[in-house]
mmCIF file of C-alpha atoms in Angstrom:
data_model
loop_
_atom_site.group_PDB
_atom_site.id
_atom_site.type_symbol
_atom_site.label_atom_id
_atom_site.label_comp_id
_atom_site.label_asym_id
_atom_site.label_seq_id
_atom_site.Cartn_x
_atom_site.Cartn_y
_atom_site.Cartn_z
ATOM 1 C CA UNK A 1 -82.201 2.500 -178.170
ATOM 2 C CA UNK A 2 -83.209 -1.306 -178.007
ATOM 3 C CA UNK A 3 -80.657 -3.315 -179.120
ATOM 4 C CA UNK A 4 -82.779 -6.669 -177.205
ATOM 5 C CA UNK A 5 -81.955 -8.809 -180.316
ATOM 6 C CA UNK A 6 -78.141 -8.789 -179.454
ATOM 7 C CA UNK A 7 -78.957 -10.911 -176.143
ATOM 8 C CA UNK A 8 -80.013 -13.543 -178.404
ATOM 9 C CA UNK A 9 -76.153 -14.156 -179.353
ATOM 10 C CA UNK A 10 -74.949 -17.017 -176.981
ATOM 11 C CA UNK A 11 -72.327 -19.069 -178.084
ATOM 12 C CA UNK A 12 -69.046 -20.733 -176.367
ATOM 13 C CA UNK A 13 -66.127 -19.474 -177.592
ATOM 14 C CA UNK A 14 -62.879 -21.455 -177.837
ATOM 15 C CA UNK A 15 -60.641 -18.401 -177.349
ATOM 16 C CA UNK A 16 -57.503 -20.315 -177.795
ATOM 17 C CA UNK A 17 -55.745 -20.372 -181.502
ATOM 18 C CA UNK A 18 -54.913 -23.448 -183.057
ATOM 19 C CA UNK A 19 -51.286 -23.604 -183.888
ATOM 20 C CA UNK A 20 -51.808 -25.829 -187.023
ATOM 21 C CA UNK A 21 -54.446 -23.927 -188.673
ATOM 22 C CA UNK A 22 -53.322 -20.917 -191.020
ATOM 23 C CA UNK A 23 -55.069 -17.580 -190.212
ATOM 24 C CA UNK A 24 -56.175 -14.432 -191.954
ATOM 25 C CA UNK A 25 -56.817 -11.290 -189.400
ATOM 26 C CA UNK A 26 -59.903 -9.741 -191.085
ATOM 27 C CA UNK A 27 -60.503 -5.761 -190.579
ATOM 28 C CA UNK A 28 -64.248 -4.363 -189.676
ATOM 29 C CA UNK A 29 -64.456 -2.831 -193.528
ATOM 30 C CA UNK A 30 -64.128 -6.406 -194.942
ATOM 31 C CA UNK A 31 -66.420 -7.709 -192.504
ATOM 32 C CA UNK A 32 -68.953 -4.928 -193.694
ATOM 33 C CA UNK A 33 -68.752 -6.032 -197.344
ATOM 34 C CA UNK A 34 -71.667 -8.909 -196.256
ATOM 35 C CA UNK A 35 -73.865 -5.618 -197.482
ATOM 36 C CA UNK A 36 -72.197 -6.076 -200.835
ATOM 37 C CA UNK A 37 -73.094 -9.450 -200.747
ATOM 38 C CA UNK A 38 -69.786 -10.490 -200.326
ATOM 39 C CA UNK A 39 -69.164 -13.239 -197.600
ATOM 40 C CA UNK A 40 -65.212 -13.280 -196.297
ATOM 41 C CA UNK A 41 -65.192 -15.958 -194.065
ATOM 42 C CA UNK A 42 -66.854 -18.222 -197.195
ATOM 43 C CA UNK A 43 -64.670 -16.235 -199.299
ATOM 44 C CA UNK A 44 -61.368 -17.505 -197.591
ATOM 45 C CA UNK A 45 -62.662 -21.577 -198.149
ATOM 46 C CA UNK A 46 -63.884 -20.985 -201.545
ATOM 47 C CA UNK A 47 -61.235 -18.266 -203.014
ATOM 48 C CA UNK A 48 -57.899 -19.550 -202.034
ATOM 49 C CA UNK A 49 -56.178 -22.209 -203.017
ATOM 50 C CA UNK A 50 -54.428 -22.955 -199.509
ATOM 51 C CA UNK A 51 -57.263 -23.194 -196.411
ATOM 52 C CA UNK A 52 -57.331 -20.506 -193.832
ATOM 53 C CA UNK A 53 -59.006 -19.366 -190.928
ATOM 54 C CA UNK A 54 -60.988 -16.222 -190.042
ATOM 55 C CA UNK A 55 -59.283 -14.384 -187.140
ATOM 56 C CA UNK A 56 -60.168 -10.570 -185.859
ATOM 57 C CA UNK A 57 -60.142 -8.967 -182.589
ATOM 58 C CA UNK A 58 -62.386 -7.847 -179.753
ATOM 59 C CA UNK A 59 -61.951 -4.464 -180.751
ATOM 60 C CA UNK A 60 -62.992 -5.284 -184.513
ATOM 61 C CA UNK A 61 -65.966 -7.035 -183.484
ATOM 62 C CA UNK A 62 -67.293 -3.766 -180.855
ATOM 63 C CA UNK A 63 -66.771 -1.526 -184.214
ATOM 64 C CA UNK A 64 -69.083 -4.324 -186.234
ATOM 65 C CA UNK A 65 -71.569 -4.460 -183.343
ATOM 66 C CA UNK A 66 -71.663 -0.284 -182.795
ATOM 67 C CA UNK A 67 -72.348 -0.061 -186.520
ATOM 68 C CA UNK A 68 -74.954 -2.625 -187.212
ATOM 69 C CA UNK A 69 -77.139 -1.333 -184.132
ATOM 70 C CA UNK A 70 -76.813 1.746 -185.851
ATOM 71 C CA UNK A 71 -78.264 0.867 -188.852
ATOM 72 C CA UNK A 72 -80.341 -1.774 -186.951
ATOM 73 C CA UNK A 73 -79.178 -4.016 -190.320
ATOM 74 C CA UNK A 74 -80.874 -7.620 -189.526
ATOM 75 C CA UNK A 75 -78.471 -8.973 -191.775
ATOM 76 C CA UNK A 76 -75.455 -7.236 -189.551
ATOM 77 C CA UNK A 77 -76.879 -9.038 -186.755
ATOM 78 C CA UNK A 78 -77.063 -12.445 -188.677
ATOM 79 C CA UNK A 79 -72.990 -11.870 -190.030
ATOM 80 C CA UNK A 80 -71.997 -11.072 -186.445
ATOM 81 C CA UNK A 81 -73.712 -14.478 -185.107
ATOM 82 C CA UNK A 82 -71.148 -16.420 -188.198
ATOM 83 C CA UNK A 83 -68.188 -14.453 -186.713
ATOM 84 C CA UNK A 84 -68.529 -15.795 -183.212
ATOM 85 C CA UNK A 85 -69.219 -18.950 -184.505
ATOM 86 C CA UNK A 86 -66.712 -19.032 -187.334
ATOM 87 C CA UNK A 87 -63.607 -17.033 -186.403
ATOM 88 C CA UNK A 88 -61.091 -17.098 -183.748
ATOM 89 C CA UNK A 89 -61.571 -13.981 -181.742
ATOM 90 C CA UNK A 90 -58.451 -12.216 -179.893
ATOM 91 C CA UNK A 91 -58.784 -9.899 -176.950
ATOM 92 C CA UNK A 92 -56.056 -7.674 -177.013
ATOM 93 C CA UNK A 93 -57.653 -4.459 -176.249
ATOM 94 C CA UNK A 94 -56.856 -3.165 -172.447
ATOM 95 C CA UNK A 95 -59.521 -0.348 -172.842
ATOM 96 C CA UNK A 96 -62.386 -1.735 -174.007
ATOM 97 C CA UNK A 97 -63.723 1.873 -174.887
ATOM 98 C CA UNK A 98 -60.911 3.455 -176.221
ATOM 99 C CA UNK A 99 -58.601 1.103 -178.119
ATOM 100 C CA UNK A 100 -58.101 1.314 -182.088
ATOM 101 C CA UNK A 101 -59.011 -1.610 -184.067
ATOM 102 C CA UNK A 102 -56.113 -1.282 -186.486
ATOM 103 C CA UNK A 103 -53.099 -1.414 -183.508
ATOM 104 C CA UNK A 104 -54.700 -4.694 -182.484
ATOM 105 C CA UNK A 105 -54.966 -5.858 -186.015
ATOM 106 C CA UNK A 106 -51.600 -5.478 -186.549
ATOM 107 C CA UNK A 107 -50.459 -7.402 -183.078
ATOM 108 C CA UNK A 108 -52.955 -10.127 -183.857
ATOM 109 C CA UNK A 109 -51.026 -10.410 -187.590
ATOM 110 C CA UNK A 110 -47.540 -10.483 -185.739
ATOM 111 C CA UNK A 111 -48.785 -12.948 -183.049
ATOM 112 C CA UNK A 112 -50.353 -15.165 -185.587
ATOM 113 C CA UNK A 113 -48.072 -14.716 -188.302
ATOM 114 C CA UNK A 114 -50.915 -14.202 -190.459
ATOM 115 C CA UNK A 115 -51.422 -11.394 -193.263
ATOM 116 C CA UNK A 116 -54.470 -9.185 -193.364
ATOM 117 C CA UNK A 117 -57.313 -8.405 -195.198
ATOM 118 C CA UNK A 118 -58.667 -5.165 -195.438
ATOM 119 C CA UNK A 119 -59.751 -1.913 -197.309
ATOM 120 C CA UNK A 120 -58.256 0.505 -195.189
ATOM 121 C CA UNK A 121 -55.500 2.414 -196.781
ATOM 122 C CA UNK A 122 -54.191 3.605 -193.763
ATOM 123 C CA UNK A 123 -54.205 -0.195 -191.806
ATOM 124 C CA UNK A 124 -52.457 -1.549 -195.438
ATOM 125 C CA UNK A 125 -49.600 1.225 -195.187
ATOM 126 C CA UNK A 126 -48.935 0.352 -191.457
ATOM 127 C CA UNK A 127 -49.123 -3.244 -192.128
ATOM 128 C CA UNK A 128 -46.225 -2.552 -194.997
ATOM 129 C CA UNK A 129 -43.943 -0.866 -192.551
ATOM 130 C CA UNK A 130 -44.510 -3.641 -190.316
ATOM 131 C CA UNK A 131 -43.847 -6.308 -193.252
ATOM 132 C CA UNK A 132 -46.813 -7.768 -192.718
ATOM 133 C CA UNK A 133 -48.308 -9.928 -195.552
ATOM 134 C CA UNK A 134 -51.595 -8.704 -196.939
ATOM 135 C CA UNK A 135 -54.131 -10.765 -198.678
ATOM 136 C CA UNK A 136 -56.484 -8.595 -201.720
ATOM 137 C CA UNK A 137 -59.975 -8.303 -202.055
ATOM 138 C CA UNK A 138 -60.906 -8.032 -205.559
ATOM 139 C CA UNK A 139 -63.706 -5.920 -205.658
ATOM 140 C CA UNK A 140 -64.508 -6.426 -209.344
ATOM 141 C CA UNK A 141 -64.964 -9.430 -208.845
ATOM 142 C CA UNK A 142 -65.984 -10.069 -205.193
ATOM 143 C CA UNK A 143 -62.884 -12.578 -204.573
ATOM 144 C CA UNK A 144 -59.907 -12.200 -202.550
ATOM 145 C CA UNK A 145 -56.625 -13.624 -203.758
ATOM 146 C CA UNK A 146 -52.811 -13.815 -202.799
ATOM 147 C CA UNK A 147 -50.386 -11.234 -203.960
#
């Protein structure tokens, strides 16, 4: 499989998070919504009224990757560009291979103290028994709010 236009992606990261900006952790099925037409990390300057910051994890970003050479989506491969340059990225996983995307989700929320966005039943239900804060995507009308 040639996945040659993935090489082109070569940015600096700043893998540190700023303590004075406000974060949302962002799960891979928001991320995918970009085929819906809907844009989160434009979304989260435009939608809310307080300002917040894109943050997801390593993990999160190998699931986005994975899928979009898949489908060999050019516009996948465009998004994932705007999430390197745009969100704060957290490596949490130990095994890069083998580690679930929601567990470090929900350490990135705690370590942040930022609520999460996502789709996934299962992820909001864990993030409840945690008490972590989740932020809605309103898919009527393409715009995520507070609770």
């Amino acid at each position: 499989m040639e996945i040659s236009w993935f090489r082109e992606i070569d940015i600096e990261l700043d893998n540190k998070p700023n303590q004075l900006k406000r974060y949302v952790v962002i799960d891979t099925s928001i991320f995918l919504l970009i085929r819906e037409k809907f844009d989160v990390i434009e979304g989260l300057k435009t939608d809310l009224s307080e300002h917040y910051e894109c943050a997801t994890t390593d993990s999160v970003v190998r699931e986005i990757i994975r899928i979009a050479i898949k489908s060999r989506d050019a516009l996948m491969h465009t998004y994932i560009q705007k999430i390197f340059e745009k969100c704060y990225i957290e490596t949490l996983s130990e095994d890069l291979e083998g580690e679930e995307a929601d567990f470090d989700i929900l350490r990135l929320a705690k370590i942040l103290g930022a609520p999460i966005l996502t789709l996934d039943r299962e992820l909001k239900d864990l993030a409840r028994e945690e008490e972590i804060p989740l932020i809605i995507y309103k898919g009527s009308d393409k715009r995520i709010r507070l609770p």
